[in-house]
Coordinates of N, CA, C and O and ligand atoms in Angstrom, one line a residue:
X1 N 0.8 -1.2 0.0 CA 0.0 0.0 0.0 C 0.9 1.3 0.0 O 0.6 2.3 -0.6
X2 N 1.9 1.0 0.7 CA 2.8 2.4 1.1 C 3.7 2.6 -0.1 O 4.2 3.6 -0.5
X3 N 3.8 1.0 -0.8 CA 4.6 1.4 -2.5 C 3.7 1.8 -3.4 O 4.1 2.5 -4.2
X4 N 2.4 1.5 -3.4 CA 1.6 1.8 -4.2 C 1.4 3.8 -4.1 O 1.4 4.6 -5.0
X5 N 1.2 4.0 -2.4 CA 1.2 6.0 -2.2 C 2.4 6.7 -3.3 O 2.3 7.7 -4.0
X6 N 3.4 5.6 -3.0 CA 5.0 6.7 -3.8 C 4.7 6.0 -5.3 O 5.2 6.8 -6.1
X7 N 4.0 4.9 -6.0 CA 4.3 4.5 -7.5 C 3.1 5.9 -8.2 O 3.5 6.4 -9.2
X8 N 2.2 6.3 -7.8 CA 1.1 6.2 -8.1 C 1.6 8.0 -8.7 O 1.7 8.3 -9.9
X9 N 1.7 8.6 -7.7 CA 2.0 9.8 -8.6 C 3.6 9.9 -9.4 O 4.1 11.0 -9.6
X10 N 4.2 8.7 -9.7 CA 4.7 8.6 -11.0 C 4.7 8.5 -11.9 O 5.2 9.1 -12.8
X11 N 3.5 7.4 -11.6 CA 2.6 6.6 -12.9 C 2.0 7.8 -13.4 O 1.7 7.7 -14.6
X12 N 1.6 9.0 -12.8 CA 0.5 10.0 -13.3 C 1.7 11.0 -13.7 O 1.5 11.4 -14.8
X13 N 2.6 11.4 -13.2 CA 3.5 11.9 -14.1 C 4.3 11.5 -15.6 O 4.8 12.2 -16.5
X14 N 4.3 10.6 -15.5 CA 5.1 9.6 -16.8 C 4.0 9.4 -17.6 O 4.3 9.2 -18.8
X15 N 2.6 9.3 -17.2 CA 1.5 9.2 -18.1 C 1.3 10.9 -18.8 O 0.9 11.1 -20.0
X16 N 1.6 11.8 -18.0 CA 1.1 13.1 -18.8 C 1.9 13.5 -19.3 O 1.6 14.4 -20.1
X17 N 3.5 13.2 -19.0 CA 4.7 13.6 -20.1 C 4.3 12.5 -21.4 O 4.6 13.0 -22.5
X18 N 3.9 11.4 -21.3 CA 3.2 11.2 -22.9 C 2.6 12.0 -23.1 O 2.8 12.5 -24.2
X19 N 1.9 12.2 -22.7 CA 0.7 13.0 -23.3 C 0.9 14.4 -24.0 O 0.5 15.0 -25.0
X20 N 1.7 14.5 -22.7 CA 2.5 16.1 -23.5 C 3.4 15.8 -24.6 O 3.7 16.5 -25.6
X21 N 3.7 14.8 -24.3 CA 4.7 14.5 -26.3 C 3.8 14.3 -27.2 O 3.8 15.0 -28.3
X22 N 3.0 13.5 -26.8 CA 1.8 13.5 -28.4 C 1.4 14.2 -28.7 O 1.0 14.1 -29.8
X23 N 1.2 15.4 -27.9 CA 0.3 16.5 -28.2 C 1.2 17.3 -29.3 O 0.7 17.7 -30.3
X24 N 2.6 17.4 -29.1 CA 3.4 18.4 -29.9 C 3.6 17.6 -31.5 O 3.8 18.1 -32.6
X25 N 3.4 15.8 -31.1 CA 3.4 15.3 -32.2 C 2.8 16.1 -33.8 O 1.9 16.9 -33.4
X26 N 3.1 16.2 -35.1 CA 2.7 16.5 -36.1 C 1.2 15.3 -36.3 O 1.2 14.4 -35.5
X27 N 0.2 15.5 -37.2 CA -0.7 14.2 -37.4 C 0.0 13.4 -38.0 O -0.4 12.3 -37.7
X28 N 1.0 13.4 -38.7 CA 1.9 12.6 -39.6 C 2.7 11.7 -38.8 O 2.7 10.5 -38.9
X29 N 3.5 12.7 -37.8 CA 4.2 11.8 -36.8 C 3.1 10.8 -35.9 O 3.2 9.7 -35.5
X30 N 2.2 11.6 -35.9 CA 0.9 10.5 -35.0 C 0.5 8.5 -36.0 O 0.3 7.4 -35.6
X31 N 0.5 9.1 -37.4 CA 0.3 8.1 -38.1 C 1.7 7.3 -38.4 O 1.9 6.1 -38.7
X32 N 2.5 8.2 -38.1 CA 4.1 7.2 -38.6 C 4.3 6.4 -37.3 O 4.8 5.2 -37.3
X33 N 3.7 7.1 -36.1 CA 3.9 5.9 -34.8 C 2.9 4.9 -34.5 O 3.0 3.9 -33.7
X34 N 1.8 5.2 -35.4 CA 1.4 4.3 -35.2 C 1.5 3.0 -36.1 O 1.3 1.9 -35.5
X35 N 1.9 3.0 -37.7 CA 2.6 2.5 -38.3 C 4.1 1.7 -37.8 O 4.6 0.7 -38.1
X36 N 4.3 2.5 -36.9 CA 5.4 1.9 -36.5 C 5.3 0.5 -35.8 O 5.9 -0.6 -35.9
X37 N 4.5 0.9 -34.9 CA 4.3 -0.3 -33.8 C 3.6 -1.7 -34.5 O 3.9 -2.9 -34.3
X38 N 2.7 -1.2 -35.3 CA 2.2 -2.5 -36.4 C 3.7 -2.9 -37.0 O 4.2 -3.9 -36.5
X39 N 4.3 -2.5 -37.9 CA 5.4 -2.8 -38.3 C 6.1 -3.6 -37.8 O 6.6 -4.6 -38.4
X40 N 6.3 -3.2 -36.3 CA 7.8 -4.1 -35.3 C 7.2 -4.9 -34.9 O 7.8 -5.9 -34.5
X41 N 5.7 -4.9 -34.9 CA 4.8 -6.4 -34.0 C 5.1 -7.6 -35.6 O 5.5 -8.7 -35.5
X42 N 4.9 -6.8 -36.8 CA 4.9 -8.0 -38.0 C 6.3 -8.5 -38.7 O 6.4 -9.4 -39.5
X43 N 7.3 -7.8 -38.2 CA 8.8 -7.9 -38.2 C 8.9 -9.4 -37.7 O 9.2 -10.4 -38.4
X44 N 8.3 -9.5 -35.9 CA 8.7 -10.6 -35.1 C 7.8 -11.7 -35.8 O 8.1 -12.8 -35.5
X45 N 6.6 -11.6 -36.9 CA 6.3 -13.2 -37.0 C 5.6 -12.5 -38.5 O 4.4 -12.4 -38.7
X46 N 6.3 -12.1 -39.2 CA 5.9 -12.4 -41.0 C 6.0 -13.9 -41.1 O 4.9 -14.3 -41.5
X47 N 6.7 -14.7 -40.9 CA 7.4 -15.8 -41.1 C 6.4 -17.1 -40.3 O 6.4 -18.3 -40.2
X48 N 5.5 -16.2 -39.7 CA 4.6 -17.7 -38.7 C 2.9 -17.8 -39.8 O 1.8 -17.3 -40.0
X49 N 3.8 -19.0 -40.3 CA 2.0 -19.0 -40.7 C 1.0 -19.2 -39.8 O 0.0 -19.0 -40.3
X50 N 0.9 -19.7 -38.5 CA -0.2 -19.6 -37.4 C -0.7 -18.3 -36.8 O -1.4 -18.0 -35.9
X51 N -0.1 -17.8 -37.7 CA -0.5 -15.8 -37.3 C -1.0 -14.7 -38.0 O -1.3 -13.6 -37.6
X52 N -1.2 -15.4 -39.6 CA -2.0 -15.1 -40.6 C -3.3 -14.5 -39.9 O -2.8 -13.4 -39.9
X53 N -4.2 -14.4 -39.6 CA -5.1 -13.6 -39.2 C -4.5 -12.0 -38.4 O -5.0 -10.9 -38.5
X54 N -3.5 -12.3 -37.7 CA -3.1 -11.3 -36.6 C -2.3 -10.2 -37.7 O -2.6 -9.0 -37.7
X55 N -1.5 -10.8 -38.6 CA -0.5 -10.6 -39.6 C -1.8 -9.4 -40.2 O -1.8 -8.2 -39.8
X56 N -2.7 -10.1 -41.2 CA -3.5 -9.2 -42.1 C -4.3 -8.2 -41.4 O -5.0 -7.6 -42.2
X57 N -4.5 -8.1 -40.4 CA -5.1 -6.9 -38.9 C -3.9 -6.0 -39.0 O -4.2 -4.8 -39.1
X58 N -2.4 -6.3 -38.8 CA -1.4 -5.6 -38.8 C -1.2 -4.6 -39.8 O -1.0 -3.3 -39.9
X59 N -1.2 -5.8 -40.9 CA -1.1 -4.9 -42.4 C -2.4 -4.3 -42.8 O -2.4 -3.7 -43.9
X60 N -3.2 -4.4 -42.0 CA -4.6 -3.1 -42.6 C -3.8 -1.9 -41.7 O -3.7 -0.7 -42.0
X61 N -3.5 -2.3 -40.5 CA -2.8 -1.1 -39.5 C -2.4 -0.3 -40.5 O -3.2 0.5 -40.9
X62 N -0.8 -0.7 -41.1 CA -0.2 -0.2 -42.1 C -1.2 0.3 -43.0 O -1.7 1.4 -42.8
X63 N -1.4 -0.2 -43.7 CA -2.7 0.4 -44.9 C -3.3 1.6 -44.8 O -3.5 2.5 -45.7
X64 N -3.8 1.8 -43.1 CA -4.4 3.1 -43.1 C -3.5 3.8 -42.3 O -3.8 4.9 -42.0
X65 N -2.7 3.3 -41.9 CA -1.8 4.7 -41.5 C -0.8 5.2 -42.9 O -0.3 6.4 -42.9
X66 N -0.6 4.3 -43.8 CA -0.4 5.0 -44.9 C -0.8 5.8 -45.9 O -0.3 6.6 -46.6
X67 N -2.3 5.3 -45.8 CA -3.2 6.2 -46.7 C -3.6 7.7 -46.2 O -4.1 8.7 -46.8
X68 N -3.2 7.3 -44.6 CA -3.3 8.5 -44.2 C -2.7 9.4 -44.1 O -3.2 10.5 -43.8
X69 N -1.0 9.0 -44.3 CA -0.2 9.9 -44.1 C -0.2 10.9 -45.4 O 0.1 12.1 -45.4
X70 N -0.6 10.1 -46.6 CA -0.3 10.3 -47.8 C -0.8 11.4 -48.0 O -0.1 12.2 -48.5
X71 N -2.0 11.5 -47.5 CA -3.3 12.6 -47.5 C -2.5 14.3 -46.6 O -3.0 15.4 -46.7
X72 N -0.9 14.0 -45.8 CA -1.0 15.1 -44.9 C 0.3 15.5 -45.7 O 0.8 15.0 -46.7
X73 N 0.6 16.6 -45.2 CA 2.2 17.1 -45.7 C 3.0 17.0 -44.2 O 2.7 17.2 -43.1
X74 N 4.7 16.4 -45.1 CA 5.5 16.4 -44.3 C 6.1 17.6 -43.6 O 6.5 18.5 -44.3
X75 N 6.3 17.7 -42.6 CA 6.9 19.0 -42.0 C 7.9 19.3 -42.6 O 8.3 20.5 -42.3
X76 N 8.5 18.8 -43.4 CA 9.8 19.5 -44.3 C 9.1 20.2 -45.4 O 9.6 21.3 -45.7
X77 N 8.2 19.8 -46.0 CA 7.4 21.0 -47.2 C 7.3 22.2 -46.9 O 6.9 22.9 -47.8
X78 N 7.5 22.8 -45.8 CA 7.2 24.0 -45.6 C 8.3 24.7 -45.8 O 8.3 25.9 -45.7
X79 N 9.6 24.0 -46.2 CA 10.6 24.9 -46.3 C 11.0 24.9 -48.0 O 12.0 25.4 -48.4
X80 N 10.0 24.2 -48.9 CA 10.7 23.7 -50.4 C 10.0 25.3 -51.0 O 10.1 25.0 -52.2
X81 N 9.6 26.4 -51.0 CA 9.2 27.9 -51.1 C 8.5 27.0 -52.7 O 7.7 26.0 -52.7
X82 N 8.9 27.6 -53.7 CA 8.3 27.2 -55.1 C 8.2 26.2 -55.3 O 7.1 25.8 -55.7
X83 N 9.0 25.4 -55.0 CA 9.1 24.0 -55.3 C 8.1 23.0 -54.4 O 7.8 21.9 -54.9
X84 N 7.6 23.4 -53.4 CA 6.3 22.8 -52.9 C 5.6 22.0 -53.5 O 6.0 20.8 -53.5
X85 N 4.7 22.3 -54.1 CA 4.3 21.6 -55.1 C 4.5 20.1 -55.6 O 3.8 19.1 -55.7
X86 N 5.8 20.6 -56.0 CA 6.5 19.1 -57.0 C 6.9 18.4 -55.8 O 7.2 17.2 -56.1
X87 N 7.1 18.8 -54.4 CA 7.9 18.1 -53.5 C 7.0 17.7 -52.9 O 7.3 17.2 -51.8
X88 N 5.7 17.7 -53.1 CA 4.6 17.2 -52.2 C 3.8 15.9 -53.4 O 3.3 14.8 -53.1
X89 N 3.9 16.6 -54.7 CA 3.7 14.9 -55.8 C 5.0 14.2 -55.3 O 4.8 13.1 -54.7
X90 N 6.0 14.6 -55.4 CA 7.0 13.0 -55.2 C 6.6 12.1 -54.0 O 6.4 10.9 -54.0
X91 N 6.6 12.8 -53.0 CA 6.1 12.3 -51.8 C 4.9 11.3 -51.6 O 4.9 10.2 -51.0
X92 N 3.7 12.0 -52.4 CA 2.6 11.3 -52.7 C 3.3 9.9 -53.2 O 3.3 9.0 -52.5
X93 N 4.0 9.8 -54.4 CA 4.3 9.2 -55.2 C 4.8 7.9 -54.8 O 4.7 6.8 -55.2
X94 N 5.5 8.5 -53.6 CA 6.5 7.1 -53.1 C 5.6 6.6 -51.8 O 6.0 5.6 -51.2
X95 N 4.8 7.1 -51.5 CA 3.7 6.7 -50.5 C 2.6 5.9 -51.3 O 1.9 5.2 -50.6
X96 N 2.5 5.9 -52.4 CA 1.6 5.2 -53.2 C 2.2 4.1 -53.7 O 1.4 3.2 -53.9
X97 N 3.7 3.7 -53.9 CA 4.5 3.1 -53.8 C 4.4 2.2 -52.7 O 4.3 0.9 -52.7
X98 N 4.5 2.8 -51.8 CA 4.8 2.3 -50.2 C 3.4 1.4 -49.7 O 3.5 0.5 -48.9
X99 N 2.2 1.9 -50.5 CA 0.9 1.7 -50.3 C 0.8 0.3 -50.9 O 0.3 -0.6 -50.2
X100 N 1.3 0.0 -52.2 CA 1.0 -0.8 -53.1 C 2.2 -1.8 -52.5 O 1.7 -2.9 -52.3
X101 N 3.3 -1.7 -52.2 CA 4.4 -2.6 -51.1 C 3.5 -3.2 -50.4 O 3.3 -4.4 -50.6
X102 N 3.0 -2.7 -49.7 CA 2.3 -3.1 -48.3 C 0.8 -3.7 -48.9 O 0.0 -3.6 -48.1
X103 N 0.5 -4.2 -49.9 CA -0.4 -4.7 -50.5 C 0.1 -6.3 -51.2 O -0.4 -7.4 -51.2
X104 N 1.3 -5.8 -51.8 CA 1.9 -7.1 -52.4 C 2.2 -8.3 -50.9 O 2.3 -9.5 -50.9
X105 N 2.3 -7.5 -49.6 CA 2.7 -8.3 -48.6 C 1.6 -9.4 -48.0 O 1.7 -10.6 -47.5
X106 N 0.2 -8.4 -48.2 CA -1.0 -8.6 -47.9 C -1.6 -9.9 -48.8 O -2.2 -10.8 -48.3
X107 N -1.2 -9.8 -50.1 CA -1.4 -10.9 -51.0 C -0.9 -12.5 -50.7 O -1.6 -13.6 -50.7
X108 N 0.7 -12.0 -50.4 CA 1.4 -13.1 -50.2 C 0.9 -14.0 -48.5 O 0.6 -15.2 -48.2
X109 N 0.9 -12.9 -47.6 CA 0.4 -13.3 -46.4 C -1.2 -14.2 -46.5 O -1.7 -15.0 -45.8
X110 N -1.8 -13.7 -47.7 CA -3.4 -14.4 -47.5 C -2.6 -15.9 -48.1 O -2.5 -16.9 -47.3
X111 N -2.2 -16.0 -49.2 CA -1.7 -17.2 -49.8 C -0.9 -17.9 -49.3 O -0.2 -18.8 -49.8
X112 N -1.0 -17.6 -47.9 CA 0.2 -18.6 -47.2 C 1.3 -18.9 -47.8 O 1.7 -20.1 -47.7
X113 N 2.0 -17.9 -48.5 CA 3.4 -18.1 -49.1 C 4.2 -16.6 -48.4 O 4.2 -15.4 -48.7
X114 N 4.8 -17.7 -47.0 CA 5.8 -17.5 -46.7 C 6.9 -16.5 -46.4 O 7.1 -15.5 -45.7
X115 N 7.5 -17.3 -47.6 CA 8.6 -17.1 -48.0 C 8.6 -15.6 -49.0 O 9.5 -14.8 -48.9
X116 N 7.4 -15.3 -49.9 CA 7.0 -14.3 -50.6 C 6.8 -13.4 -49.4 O 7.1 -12.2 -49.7
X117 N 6.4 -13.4 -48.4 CA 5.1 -12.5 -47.7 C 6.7 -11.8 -47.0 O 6.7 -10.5 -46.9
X118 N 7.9 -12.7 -46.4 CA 9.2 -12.1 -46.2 C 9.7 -11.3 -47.1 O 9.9 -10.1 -46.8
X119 N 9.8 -11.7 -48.2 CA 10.8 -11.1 -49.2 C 9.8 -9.5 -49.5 O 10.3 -8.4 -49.3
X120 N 8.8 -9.6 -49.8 CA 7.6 -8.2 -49.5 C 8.0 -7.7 -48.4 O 8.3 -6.5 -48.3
X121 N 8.0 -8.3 -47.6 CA 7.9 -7.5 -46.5 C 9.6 -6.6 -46.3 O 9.6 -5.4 -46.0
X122 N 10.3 -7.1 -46.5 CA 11.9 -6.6 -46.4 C 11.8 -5.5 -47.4 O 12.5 -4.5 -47.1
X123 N 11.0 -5.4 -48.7 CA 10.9 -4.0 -49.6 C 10.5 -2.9 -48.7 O 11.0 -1.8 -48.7
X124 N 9.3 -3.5 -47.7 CA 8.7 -1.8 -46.8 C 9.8 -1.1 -46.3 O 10.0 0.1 -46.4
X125 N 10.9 -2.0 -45.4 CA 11.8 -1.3 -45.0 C 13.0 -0.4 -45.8 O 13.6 0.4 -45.1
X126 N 13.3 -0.6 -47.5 CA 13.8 0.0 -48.2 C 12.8 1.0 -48.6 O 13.5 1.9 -49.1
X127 N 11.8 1.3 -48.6 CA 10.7 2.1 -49.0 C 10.6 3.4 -47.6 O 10.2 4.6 -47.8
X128 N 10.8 3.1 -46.9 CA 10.7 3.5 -45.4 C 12.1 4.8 -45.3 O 12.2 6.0 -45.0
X129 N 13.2 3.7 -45.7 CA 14.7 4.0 -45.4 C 14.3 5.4 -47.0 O 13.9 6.5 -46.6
X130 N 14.3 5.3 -48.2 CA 14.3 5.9 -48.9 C 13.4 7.3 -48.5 O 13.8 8.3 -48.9
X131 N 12.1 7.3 -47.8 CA 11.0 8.3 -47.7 C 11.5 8.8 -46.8 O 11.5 10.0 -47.0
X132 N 12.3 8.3 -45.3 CA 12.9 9.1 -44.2 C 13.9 10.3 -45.0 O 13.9 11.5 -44.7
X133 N 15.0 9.5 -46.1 CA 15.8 10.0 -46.3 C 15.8 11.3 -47.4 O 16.8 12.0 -47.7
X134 N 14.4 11.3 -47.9 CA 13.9 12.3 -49.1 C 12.8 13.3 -48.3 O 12.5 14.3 -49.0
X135 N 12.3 13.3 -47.1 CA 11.7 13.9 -46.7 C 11.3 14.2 -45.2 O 10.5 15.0 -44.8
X136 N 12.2 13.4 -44.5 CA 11.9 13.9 -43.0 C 13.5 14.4 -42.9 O 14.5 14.1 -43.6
X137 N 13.1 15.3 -41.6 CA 14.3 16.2 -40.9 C 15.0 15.0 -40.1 O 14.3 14.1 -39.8
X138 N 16.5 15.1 -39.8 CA 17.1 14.8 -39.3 C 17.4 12.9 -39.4 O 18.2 12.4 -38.7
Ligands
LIG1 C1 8.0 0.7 -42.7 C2 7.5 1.9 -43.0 C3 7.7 3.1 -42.1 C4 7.9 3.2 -40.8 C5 7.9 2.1 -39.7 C6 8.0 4.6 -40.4 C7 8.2 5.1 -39.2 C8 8.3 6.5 -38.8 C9 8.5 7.0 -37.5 C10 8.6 6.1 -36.2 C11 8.5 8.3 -37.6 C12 8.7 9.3 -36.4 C13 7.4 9.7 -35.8 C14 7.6 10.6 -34.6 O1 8.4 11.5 -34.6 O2 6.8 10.5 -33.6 C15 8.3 8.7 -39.0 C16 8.3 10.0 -39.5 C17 8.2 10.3 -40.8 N1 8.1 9.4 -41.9 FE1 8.0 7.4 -41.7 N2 7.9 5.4 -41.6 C18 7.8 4.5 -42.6 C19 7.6 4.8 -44.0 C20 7.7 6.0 -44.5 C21 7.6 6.4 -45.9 C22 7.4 5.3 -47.0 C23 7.7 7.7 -46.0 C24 7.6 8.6 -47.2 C25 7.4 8.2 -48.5 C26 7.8 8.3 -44.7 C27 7.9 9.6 -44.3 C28 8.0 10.1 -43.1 C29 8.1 11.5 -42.7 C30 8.0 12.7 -43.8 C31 8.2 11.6 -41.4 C32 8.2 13.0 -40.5 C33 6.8 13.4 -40.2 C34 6.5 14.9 -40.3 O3 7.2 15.6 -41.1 O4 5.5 15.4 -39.7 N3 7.8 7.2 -43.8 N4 8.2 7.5 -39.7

């Protein structure tokens, strides 16, 4: 009881410093984290076919946190002045890319192939690595 008096207004501090980070989050960054966590959960069992159901729940995660990011602008567009525009099609471009990745995975996952649903799946992370590297800060 006397650990629970001292855990308790921890727990409520460490709960509203999340809170306070999410809040400053961009909606983009809100959709990339949440993408993210589907991602690292389908990392650990692409490879189990007894997880096929959990798998394609994951990859809809993905699906709409990509379609939705697609829809927002990245915080770096605000600094492309004229070029805006064309830097906000490429972006689209490689998210529709990224969209259609994450579709070919979905295929292979329903068909219980494996071995395809890995090798798909290893493209999102070059897709990922390239979009970080063309359009987010730092
Ligand atoms: C496996 C796929 C991907 C994962 C797991 C992923 C994950 C993340 C994470 C964790 C963040 C940081 C979020 C935060 O600060 O809270 C982020 C940000 C970002 N990602 Fe991704 N990402 C992926 C794919 C992509 C792709 C394909 C693109 C572009 C074509 C992209 C563009 C961005 C941008 C622009 C930001 C910065 C957000 C902003 O400017 O507001 N990401 N991503």
């Amino acid at each position: 009881m006397k650990l629970f008096k001292h855990l308790l207004p921890l727990a409520i501090v460490l709960s509203l410093g999340t809170a306070v980070s999410r809040a400053e989050d961009t909606p983009m960054e809100k959709e990339m984290s949440a993408m993210n966590k589907a991602y690292k959960a389908l990392k650990k069992q692409i490879e189990d076919p007894s997880k096929k159901a959990e798998n394609l729940a994951l990859l809809a995660e993905i699906k709409k946190t990509s379609e939705a990011s697609a829809k927002l602008e990245p915080k770096t567009a605000a600094d492309q002045g004229a070029q805006k525009a064309a830097y906000l099609e490429k972006f689209r471009a490689q998210m529709a890319d990224y969209v259609k990745a994450v579709a070919s995975v979905e295929t292979a996952v329903n068909a219980g192939d494996t071995a395809g649903a890995k090798a798909a799946f290893d493209k999102l992370n070059d897709l990922k690595k390239k979009g970080h590297e063309d359009f987010k800060k730092d």
